[in-house]
Coordinates of C-alpha atoms and ligand atoms in Angstrom, one line a residue:
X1345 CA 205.0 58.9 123.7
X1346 CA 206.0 59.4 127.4
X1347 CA 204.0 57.6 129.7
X1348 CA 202.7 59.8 132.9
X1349 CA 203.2 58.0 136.0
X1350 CA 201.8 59.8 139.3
X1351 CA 198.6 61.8 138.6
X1352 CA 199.1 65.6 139.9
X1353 CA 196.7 67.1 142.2
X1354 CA 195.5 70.9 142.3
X1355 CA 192.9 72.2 145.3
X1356 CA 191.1 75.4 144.5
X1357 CA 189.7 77.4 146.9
X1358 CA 186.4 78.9 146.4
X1359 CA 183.3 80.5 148.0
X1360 CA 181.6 77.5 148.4
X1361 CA 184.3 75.3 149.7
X1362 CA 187.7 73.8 147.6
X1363 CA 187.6 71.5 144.9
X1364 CA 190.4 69.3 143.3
X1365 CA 191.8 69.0 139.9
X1366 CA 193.8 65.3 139.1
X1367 CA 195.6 65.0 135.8
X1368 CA 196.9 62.0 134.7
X1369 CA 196.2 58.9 132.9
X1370 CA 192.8 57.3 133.2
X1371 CA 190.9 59.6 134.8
X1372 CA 187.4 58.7 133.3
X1373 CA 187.6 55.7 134.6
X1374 CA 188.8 57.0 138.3
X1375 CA 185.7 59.8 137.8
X1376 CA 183.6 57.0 136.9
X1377 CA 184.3 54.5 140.4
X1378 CA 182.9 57.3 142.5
X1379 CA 179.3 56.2 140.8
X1380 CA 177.7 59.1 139.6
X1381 CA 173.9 58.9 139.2
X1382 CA 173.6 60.5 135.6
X1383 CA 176.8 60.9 133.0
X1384 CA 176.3 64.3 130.7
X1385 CA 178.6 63.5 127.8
X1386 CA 179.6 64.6 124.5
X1387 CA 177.9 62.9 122.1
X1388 CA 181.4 61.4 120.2
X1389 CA 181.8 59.5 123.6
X1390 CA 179.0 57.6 123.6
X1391 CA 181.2 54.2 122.6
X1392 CA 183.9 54.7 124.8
X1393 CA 181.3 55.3 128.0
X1394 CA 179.3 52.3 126.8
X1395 CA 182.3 49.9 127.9
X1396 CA 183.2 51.5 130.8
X1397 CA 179.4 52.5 132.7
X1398 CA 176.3 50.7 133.1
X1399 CA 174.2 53.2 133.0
X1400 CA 172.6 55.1 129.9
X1401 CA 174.4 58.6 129.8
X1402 CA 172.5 62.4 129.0
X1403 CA 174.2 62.5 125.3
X1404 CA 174.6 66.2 124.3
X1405 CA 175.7 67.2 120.4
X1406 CA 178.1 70.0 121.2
X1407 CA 176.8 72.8 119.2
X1408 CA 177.2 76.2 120.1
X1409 CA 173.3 76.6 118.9
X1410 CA 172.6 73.9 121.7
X1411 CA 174.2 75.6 124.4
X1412 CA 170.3 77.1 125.3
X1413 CA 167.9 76.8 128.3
X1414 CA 165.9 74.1 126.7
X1415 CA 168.8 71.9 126.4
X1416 CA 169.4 72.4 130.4
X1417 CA 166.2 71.7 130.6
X1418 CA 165.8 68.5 128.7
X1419 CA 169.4 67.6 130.9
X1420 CA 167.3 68.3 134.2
X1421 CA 164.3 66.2 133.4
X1422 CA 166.5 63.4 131.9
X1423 CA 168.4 63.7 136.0
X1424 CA 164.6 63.6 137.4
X1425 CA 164.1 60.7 135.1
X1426 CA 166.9 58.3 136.5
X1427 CA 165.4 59.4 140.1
X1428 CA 168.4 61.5 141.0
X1429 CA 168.3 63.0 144.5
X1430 CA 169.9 65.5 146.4
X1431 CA 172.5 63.3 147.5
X1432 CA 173.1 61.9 144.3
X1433 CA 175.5 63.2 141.7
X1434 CA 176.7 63.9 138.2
X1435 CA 179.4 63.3 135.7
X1436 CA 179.9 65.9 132.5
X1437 CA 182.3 64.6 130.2
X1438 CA 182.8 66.5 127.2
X1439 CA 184.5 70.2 126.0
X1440 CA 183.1 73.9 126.9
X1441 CA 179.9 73.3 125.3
X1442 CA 179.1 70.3 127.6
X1443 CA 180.5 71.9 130.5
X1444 CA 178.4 75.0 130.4
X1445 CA 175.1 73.1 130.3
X1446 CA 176.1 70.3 132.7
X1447 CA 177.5 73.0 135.3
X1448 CA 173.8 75.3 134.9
X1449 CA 171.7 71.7 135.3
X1450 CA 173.6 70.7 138.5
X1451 CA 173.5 74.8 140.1
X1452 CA 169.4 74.5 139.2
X1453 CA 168.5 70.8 139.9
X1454 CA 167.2 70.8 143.4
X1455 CA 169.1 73.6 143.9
X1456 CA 171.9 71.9 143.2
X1457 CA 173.6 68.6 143.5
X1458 CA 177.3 67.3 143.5
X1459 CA 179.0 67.0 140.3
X1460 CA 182.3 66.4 138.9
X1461 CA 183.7 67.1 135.4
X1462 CA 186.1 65.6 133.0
X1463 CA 187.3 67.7 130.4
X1464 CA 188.0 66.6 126.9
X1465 CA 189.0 69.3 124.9
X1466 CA 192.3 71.3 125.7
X1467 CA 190.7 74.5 126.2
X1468 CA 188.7 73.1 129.0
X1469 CA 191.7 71.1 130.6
X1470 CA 193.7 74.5 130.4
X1471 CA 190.6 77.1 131.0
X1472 CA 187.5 76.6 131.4
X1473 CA 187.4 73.7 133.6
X1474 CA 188.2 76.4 136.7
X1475 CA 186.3 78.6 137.6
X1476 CA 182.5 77.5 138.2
X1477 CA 181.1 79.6 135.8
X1478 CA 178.2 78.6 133.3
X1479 CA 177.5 80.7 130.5
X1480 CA 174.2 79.7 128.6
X1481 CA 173.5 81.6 125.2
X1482 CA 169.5 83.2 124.9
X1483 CA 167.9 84.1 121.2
X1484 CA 170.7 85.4 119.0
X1485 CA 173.1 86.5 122.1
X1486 CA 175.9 84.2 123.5
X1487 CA 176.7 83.7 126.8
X1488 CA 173.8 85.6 128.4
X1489 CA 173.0 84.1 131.1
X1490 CA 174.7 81.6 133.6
X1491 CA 176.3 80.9 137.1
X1492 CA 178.8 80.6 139.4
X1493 CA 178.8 76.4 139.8
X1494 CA 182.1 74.5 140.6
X1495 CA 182.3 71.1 140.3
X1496 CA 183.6 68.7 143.5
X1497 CA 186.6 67.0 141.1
X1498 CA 187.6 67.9 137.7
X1499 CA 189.8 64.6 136.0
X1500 CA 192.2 65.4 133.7
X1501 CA 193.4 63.0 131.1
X1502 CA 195.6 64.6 128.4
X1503 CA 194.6 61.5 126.0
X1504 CA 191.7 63.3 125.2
X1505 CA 193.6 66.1 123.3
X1506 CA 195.1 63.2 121.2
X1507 CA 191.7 63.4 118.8
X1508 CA 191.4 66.9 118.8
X1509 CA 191.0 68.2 115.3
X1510 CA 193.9 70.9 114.6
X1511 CA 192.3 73.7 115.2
X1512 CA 190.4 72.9 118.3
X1513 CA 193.9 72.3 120.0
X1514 CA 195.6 75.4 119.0
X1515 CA 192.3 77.4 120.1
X1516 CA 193.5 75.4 123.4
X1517 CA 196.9 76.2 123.5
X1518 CA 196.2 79.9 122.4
X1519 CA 193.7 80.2 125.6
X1520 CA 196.9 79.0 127.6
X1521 CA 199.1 81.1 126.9
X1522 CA 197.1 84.2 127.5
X1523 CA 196.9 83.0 131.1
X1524 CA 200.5 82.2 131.6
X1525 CA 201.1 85.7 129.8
X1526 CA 198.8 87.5 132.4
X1527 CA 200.2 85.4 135.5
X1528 CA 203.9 87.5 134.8
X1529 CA 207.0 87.3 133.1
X1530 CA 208.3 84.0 134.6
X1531 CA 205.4 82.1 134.1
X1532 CA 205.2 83.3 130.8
X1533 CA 208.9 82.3 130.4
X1534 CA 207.9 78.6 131.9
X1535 CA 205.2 78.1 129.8
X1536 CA 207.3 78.6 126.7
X1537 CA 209.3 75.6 127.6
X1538 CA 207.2 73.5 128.5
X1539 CA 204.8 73.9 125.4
X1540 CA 207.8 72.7 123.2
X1541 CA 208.2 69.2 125.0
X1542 CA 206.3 66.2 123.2
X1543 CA 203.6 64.2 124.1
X1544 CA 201.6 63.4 126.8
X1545 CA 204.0 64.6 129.9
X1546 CA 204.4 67.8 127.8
X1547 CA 200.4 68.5 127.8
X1548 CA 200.4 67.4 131.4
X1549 CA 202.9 70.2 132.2
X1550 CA 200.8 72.6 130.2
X1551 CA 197.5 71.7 131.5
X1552 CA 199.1 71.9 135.3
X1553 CA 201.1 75.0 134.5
X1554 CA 198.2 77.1 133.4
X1555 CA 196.2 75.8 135.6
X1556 CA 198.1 77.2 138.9
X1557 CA 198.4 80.2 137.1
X1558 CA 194.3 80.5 136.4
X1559 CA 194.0 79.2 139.8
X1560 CA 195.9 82.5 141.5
X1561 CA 193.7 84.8 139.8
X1562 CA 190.2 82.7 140.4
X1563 CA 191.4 83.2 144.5
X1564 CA 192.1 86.6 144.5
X1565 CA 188.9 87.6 142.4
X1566 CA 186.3 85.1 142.3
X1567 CA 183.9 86.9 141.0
X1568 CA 185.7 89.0 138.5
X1569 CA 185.9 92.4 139.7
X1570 CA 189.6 93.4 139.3
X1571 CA 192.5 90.7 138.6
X1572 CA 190.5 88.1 136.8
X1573 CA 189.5 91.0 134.3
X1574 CA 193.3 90.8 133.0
X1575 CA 192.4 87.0 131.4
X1576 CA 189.9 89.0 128.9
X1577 CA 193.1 90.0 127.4
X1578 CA 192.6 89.6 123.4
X1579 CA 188.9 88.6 123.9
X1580 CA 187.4 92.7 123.2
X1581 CA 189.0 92.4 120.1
X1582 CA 188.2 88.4 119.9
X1583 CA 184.7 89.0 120.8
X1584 CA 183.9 91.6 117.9
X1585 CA 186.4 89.6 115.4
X1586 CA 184.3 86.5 115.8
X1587 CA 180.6 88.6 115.8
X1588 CA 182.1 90.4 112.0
X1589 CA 183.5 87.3 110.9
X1590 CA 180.0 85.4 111.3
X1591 CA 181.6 83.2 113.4
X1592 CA 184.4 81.9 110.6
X1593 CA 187.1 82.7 113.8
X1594 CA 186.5 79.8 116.4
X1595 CA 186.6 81.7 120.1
X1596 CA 190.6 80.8 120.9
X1597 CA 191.9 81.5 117.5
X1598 CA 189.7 85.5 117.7
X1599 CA 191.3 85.2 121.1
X1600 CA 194.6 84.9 119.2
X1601 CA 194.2 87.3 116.8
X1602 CA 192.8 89.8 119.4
X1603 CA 196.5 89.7 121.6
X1604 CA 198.0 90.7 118.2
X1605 CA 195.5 93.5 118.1
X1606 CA 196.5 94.6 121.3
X1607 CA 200.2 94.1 120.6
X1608 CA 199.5 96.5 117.4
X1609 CA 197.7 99.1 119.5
X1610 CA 200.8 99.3 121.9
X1611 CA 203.2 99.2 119.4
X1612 CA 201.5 101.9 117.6
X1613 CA 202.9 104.3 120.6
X1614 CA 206.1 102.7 121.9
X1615 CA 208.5 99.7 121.0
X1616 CA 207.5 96.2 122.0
X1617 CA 209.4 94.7 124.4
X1618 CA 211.4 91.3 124.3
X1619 CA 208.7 89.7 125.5
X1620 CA 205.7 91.3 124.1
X1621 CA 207.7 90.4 120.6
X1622 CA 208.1 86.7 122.1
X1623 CA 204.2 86.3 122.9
X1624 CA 203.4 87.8 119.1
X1625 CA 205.6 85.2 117.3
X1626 CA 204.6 82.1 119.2
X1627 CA 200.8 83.1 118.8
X1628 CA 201.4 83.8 115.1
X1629 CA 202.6 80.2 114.3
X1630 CA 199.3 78.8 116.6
X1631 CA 196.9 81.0 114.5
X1632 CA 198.6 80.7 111.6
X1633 CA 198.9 76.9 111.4
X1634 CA 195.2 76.5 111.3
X1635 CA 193.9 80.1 109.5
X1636 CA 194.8 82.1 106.8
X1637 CA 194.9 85.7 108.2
X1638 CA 194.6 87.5 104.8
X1639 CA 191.3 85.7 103.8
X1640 CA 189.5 85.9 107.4
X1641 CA 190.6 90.4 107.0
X1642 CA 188.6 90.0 103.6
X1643 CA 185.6 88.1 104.6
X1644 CA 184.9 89.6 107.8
X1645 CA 182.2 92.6 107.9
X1646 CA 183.8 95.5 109.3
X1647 CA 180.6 97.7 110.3
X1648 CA 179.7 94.4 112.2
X1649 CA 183.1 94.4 113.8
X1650 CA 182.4 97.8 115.0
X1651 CA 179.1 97.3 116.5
X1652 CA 179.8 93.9 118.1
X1653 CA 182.8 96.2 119.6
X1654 CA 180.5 99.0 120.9
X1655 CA 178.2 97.2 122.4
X1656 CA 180.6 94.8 124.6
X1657 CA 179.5 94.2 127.8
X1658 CA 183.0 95.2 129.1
X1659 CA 183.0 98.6 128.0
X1660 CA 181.3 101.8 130.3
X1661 CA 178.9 104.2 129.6
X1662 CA 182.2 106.9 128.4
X1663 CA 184.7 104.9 128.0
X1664 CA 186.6 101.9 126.3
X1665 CA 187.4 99.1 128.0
X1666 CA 190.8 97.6 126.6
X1667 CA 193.0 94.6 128.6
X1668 CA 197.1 95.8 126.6
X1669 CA 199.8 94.9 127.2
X1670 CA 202.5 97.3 129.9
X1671 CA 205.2 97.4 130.7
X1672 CA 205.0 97.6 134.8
X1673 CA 203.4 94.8 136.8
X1674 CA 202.2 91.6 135.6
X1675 CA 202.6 92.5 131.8
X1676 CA 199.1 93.5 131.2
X1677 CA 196.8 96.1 132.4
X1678 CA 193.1 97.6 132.0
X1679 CA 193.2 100.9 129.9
X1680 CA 189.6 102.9 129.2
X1681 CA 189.7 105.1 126.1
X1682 CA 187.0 107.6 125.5
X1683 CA 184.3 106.7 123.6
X1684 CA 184.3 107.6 120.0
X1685 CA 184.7 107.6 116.5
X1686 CA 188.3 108.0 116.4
X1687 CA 189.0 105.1 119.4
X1688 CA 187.0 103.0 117.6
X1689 CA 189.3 103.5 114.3
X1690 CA 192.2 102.6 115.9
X1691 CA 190.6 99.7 117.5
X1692 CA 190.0 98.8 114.3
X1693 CA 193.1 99.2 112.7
X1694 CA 195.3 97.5 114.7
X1695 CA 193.0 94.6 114.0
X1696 CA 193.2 95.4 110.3
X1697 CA 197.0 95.1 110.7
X1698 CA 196.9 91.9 113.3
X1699 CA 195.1 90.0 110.1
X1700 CA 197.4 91.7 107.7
X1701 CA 199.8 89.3 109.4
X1702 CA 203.2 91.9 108.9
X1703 CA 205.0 92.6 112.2
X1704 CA 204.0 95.1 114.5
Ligands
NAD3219 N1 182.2 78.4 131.3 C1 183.4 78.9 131.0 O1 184.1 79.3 131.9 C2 183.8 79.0 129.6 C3 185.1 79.5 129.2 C4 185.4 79.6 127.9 C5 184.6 79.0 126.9 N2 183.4 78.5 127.3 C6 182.5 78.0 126.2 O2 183.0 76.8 125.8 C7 182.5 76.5 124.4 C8 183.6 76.0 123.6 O3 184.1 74.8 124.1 P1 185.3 74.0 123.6 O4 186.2 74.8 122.8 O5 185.9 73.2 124.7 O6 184.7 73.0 122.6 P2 183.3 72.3 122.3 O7 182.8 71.7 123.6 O8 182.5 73.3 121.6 O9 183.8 71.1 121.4 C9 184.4 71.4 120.1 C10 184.3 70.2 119.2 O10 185.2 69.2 119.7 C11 184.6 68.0 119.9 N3 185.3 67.3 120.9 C12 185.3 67.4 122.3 N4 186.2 66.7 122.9 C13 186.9 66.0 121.9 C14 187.9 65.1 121.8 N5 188.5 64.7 123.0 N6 188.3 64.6 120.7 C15 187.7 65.0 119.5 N7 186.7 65.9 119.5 C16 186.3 66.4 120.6 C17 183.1 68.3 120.2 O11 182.2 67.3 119.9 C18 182.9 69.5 119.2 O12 182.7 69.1 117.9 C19 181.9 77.8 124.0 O13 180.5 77.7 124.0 C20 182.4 78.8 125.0 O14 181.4 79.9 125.2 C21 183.0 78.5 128.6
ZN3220 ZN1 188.2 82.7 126.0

């Protein structure tokens, strides 16, 4: 395993001032010497923060079903509890989960307070870590409600990934590659060779490589009106694979199987190209190293598929809303289709044929 020597550092702008990212080695520890008030953490980590903080940290399981209001509530009056003030801060330590309750506690607490972050799982080194939003699930729908929140310093150490299980890293490495995929053809082409190299220094160029790439489209559209729209590519179809699949499809691998969808749609009306072939085989080996394709087509409830599709929040009132794959530009672009029957059965099909697994 390579060791990684100088920690690289990342400054986002944003509305509300710029914020750095650090990765390197040991950066709980670093996030831990600037003495935040309250630690939010993953549950799992409750050992490893006992050695290392004095203090009794927020312990959240990470459950999609506990990403609610109540459990940013109970997070808030545990923050009142330790007497945290306005000039205080907080610490979140954990994966998405962790990160969208801990980021909707510190935008609400006393209308909001400093915090920083350090991610554990790879999605959230490579995604979800930028960005500032919070996305807080209400009755049976997800991400309802939320904010726009980022944290002062986000500490990135790649030794978290090393107890990820299997699945949870290539839903982390499938979230990646959409965004180097979106960023253009050379980044694309960059990305490719630095997700072959081994071990730690090889996640660090990952993590640092996506990251500039998600952190050009986060200053160009903040808010997500127009260029940050291209990173929902493969999550229309995701979205609606993971709703008729009851959920069997973790969020990256749908994501997955949702830029193969796409891939199918296009190559249902012209000939891939070299790199739209490139992106389809390198995603195939993620999703098929942790899912069988063939028995997640035969479980998953189509009529579900179809509503869960319709009713994206994406879509207009007429129209479609796809992210596919082009050939001009950056390599993907927004396309509306009419809303109708027939849309939504190719929609469907390509899907059908993206779990079918045979080449587009
Ligand atoms: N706010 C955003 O911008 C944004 C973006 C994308 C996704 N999300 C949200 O993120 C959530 C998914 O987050 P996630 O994929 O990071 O995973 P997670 O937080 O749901 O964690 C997945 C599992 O991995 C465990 N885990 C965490 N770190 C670990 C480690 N280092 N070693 C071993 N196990 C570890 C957790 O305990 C959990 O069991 C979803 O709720 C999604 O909606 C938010
Ligand atoms: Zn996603």
């Amino acid at each position: 395993m390579s060791a990684v020597s100088e920690p690289r550092r990342l400054t986002i702008g944003s509305s509300t001032g710029p914020y750095e990212v650090i990765i390197g080695t040991g950066q709980l520890a670093e996030a831990l010497q600037a003495m935040p008030t309250v630690v939010v953490a993953d549950r799992i980590f409750e050992s490893m923060l006992t050695g290392m903080w004095d203090g009794r940290p927020v312990l959240l399981d990470a459950t999609e079903p506990n990403k609610t209001l109540s459990t940013v509530e109970h997070v808030i009056q545990e923050m009142k509890l330790v007497g945290l003030r306005r000039d205080g801060s907080m610490l979140a330590v954990g994966g998405g989960v962790v990160q969208d309750v801990a980021t909707l506690a510190a935008q609400l607490y006393m209308r909001g307070i400093s915090w920083s972050l350090v991610p554990t799982t790879l999605m959230s080194m490579t995604d979800s870590c930028l960005g500032g939003k919070s996305s807080i699930n209400v009755g049976s729908t997800k991400n309802l409600v939320g904010g726009f929140y980022p944290p002062q310093t986000i500490h990135i150490d790649p030794i978290f990934a090393d107890t990820l299980a299997p699945a949870d890293l290539a839903c982390g490495y499938l979230e990646a590659v959409k965004i180097a995929y979106c960023r253009g053809p050379e980044t694309f082409l960059d990305y490719l060779r630095v997700a072959t190299e081994p071990g730690h220094a090889g996640l660090t160029e990952v993590v640092s490589l996506t990251l500039s790439a998600k952190r050009w489209f986060i200053e160009v559209d903040e808010f997500d009106r127009a260029e940050r729209r291209m990173l929902n590519f493969g999550h229309t179809f995701g979205h609606a694979l993971e709703a008729g699949s009851h959920f069997a499809a973790k969020h990256g691998i749908a994501v997955g199987i949702g830029m193969l969808a796409a891939l199918r749609y296009v190559a249902e009306e012209r000939a891939l190209t070299e790199r739209e072939v490139a992106l389809g085989d390198y995603v195939s080996g993620l999703v098929d190293g942790v899912i069988d394709r063939v028995d997640l087509h035969r479980s998953t409830d189509w009529e579900l598929f179809r509503t869960a599709f319709d009713s994206d929040k994406k879509h207009r009132a007429n129209c479609y809303a796809l992210i596919l794959p082009c050939q001009e530009g950056l390599g993907v672009a927004l396309r509306e289709i009419e809303r109708s029957g027939d849309s939504l059965q190719r929609v469907q099909a390509a899907l059908e044929g993206a779990l079918r697994g045979s080449k587009p």
